[in-house]
mmCIF file of C-alpha atoms in Angstrom:
data_model
loop_
_atom_site.group_PDB
_atom_site.id
_atom_site.type_symbol
_atom_site.label_atom_id
_atom_site.label_comp_id
_atom_site.label_asym_id
_atom_site.label_seq_id
_atom_site.Cartn_x
_atom_site.Cartn_y
_atom_site.Cartn_z
ATOM 1 C CA MET A 1 96.547 236.746 166.520
ATOM 2 C CA GLY A 2 93.347 235.927 165.081
ATOM 3 C CA THR A 3 90.840 237.224 167.750
ATOM 4 C CA ARG A 4 87.861 238.724 166.180
ATOM 5 C CA CYS A 5 85.621 241.387 167.719
ATOM 6 C CA ALA A 6 82.734 243.851 166.923
ATOM 7 C CA ILE A 7 83.779 247.620 167.009
ATOM 8 C CA VAL A 8 80.188 249.885 166.625
ATOM 9 C CA VAL A 9 79.287 253.128 167.678
ATOM 10 C CA LYS A 10 75.584 254.995 167.848
ATOM 11 C CA VAL A 11 74.424 257.431 165.366
ATOM 12 C CA GLY A 12 71.383 259.980 165.799
ATOM 13 C CA ARG A 13 69.335 256.528 166.722
ATOM 14 C CA TRP A 14 70.751 253.682 164.852
ATOM 15 C CA TYR A 15 73.825 251.908 164.780
ATOM 16 C CA ARG A 16 76.758 251.740 162.392
ATOM 17 C CA GLY A 17 79.914 248.450 162.306
ATOM 18 C CA VAL A 18 82.711 246.948 161.794
ATOM 19 C CA TYR A 19 84.186 243.361 162.045
ATOM 20 C CA SER A 20 88.148 243.617 163.289
ATOM 21 C CA HIS A 21 90.316 240.996 162.663
ATOM 22 C CA MET A 22 93.312 240.632 164.129
ATOM 23 C CA ASP A 23 93.918 241.142 168.318
ATOM 24 C CA GLY A 24 90.333 241.825 169.534
ATOM 25 C CA TYR A 25 91.521 241.540 173.220
ATOM 26 C CA PRO A 26 91.339 244.338 175.559
ATOM 27 C CA SER A 27 94.693 245.269 176.133
ATOM 28 C CA HIS A 28 95.322 245.464 172.038
ATOM 29 C CA THR A 29 91.151 247.009 170.747
ATOM 30 C CA GLY A 30 89.852 248.266 174.098
ATOM 31 C CA LYS A 31 93.342 250.666 174.529
ATOM 32 C CA ILE A 32 93.430 251.467 170.941
ATOM 33 C CA LEU A 33 90.681 252.444 170.919
ATOM 34 C CA LYS A 34 90.103 253.838 174.602
ATOM 35 C CA GLU A 35 93.445 256.287 173.560
ATOM 36 C CA ASN A 36 92.601 257.629 170.112
ATOM 37 C CA TYR A 37 88.585 257.174 168.965
ATOM 38 C CA ASN A 38 87.552 258.461 172.416
ATOM 39 C CA ASP A 39 85.122 261.789 170.161
ATOM 40 C CA PHE A 40 82.041 260.353 168.674
ATOM 41 C CA ASN A 41 83.896 262.051 165.638
ATOM 42 C CA LYS A 42 86.283 260.178 165.619
ATOM 43 C CA ALA A 43 84.986 256.656 166.177
ATOM 44 C CA ARG A 44 81.657 257.705 163.921
ATOM 45 C CA ASP A 45 84.495 257.481 161.414
ATOM 46 C CA LEU A 46 86.687 254.504 161.972
ATOM 47 C CA VAL A 47 83.057 252.722 161.098
ATOM 48 C CA SER A 48 82.061 254.558 157.977
ATOM 49 C CA ASN A 49 85.130 252.858 156.302
ATOM 50 C CA GLY A 50 84.055 248.660 156.387
ATOM 51 C CA ASP A 51 85.519 245.836 157.733
ATOM 52 C CA ILE A 52 88.428 246.010 160.062
ATOM 53 C CA TYR A 53 91.579 243.776 159.409
ATOM 54 C CA SER A 54 94.401 245.182 162.429
ATOM 55 C CA LEU A 55 93.321 247.906 164.421
ATOM 56 C CA ARG A 56 96.013 250.236 164.575
ATOM 57 C CA GLU A 57 96.548 254.019 166.499
ATOM 58 C CA LYS A 58 95.612 256.086 162.525
ATOM 59 C CA LEU A 59 93.125 256.283 160.641
ATOM 60 C CA GLY A 60 94.357 257.951 157.448
ATOM 61 C CA ARG A 61 96.073 255.707 154.486
ATOM 62 C CA GLN A 62 99.607 255.876 155.073
ATOM 63 C CA PHE A 63 100.859 253.172 153.219
ATOM 64 C CA ASN A 64 102.486 253.413 150.247
ATOM 65 C CA PRO A 65 99.319 252.429 147.592
ATOM 66 C CA ASN A 66 102.204 249.196 145.663
ATOM 67 C CA ASP A 67 102.404 248.535 148.810
ATOM 68 C CA THR A 68 101.149 244.593 149.046
ATOM 69 C CA TRP A 69 98.950 243.033 150.774
ATOM 70 C CA GLU A 70 101.286 240.807 152.617
ATOM 71 C CA LYS A 71 104.199 243.909 153.040
ATOM 72 C CA MET A 72 101.130 246.149 155.028
ATOM 73 C CA THR A 73 100.108 243.172 157.582
ATOM 74 C CA ARG A 74 103.241 242.639 158.407
ATOM 75 C CA ASP A 75 105.145 246.901 158.535
ATOM 76 C CA THR A 76 103.946 246.643 162.292
ATOM 77 C CA SER A 77 105.533 250.290 162.675
ATOM 78 C CA ASN A 78 102.858 252.282 160.246
ATOM 79 C CA ARG A 79 100.459 252.993 163.295
ATOM 80 C CA SER A 80 98.145 253.455 159.781
ATOM 81 C CA THR A 81 94.626 250.977 160.821
ATOM 82 C CA ILE A 82 94.348 248.638 157.671
ATOM 83 C CA LEU A 83 90.875 248.379 156.133
ATOM 84 C CA TYR A 84 90.236 245.445 153.596
ATOM 85 C CA ILE A 85 88.339 247.564 150.895
ATOM 86 C CA ARG A 86 90.435 250.813 151.308
ATOM 87 C CA ASP A 87 94.162 248.615 151.788
ATOM 88 C CA GLY A 88 93.171 245.391 150.263
ATOM 89 C CA ASN A 89 91.026 246.602 147.776
ATOM 90 C CA VAL A 90 88.139 244.232 148.409
ATOM 91 C CA LEU A 91 84.563 244.715 146.547
ATOM 92 C CA ASP A 92 82.461 241.875 149.046
ATOM 93 C CA LYS A 93 79.228 243.749 150.158
ATOM 94 C CA THR A 94 80.178 241.713 153.109
ATOM 95 C CA TYR A 95 83.342 243.289 154.840
ATOM 96 C CA GLN A 96 80.959 246.704 154.519
ATOM 97 C CA THR A 97 79.499 249.529 157.270
ATOM 98 C CA LYS A 98 76.541 247.339 158.801
ATOM 99 C CA THR A 99 73.710 249.739 159.884
ATOM 100 C CA GLY A 100 70.044 248.486 162.588
ATOM 101 C CA SER A 101 69.924 248.643 165.613
ATOM 102 C CA LEU A 102 72.354 246.739 167.588
ATOM 103 C CA LYS A 103 71.196 243.736 167.909
ATOM 104 C CA ASN A 104 70.762 243.481 164.378
ATOM 105 C CA VAL A 105 74.675 244.992 163.943
ATOM 106 C CA LEU A 106 76.297 242.609 165.747
ATOM 107 C CA ASP A 107 74.625 239.198 164.391
ATOM 108 C CA LYS A 108 75.526 240.591 160.488
ATOM 109 C CA ILE A 109 78.854 241.181 162.463
ATOM 110 C CA CYS A 110 78.308 237.552 163.509
ATOM 111 C CA ASP A 111 81.822 235.892 165.336
ATOM 112 C CA PHE A 112 83.230 237.477 167.204
ATOM 113 C CA SER A 113 84.171 237.318 170.661
ATOM 114 C CA TYR A 114 84.770 241.424 172.155
ATOM 115 C CA SER A 115 82.188 244.151 171.218
ATOM 116 C CA TYR A 116 83.186 247.382 172.065
ATOM 117 C CA VAL A 117 80.125 250.210 171.601
ATOM 118 C CA TYR A 118 79.894 253.867 171.487
ATOM 119 C CA GLU A 119 77.418 255.424 173.140
ATOM 120 C CA ASN A 120 76.776 258.067 175.111
ATOM 121 C CA GLY A 121 80.896 259.090 174.910
ATOM 122 C CA GLN A 122 82.373 256.415 176.398
ATOM 123 C CA TRP A 123 83.707 252.738 174.838
ATOM 124 C CA ILE A 124 81.831 250.200 176.375
ATOM 125 C CA VAL A 125 83.025 246.058 176.195
ATOM 126 C CA ASP A 126 80.346 243.339 175.894
ATOM 127 C CA GLY A 127 77.572 245.578 176.613
ATOM 128 C CA GLU A 128 78.839 245.852 180.822
ATOM 129 C CA LEU A 129 82.172 246.747 181.039
ATOM 130 C CA THR A 130 84.679 250.307 180.817
ATOM 131 C CA ILE A 131 87.415 249.485 178.882
ATOM 132 C CA ASP A 132 90.116 249.013 181.670
ATOM 133 C CA GLU A 133 87.220 246.971 183.791
ATOM 134 C CA ALA A 134 87.745 245.639 180.711
ATOM 135 C CA ILE A 135 91.529 244.921 180.665
ATOM 136 C CA THR A 136 91.363 244.291 184.144
ATOM 137 C CA LYS A 137 89.269 241.867 184.176
ATOM 138 C CA GLU A 138 91.578 239.945 181.135
ATOM 139 C CA THR A 139 94.562 240.752 183.448
ATOM 140 C CA LEU A 140 93.297 238.442 186.141
ATOM 141 C CA GLU A 141 92.413 235.733 183.890
ATOM 142 C CA GLN A 142 95.509 236.048 182.182
ATOM 143 C CA THR A 143 96.816 235.438 186.362
ATOM 144 C CA GLU A 144 94.562 232.570 186.816
ATOM 145 C CA GLU A 145 95.877 230.775 183.887
ATOM 146 C CA GLY A 146 98.968 231.351 184.681
ATOM 147 C CA ASN A 147 97.785 229.368 188.396
#
C-alpha cells in the first residue's frame, strides 16, 4: 500500500527529513520507528541516507548488489530498509535528505499522509500524538469504518 509519510529528526538547531513511500500508517511505520529507531543515533542515521521506498527493521543494506529493483521491493523476507539512492541508484537530488526548519523540511517533502518527528527523545506523529496514541486512533478509525 502506498501510504506516504515524512520522517524527520531534530539534529541540533535544524531538522533533517526524508519522504517514505510505502506503508506510512502508524501501525506499520510508527511501530517500526518505535521498535527499531527509537534513539537519536539510529533516528539520525535513518534520515541521513535520502528518501525511503520501504521502511523496514534494519538500515544496513542486505541485498545482493545484482538484485533488480523489482526483486528488492517484492522480497518481504528481507528486513532491510530500501532507499532510493543507495538501492535504486537514483541520482536525482530530489531524493536527498532535506534540511532546515521543521516547516521548511515538511514543505520540501510535501505530499504525505503522516509525519513522524523525532525530538526530545521520542517520536511524535502529526505534531501531537505519540506512536501508541496514533496506533490506537488508527485502530478506532478502522473499527468505525467497519461498522
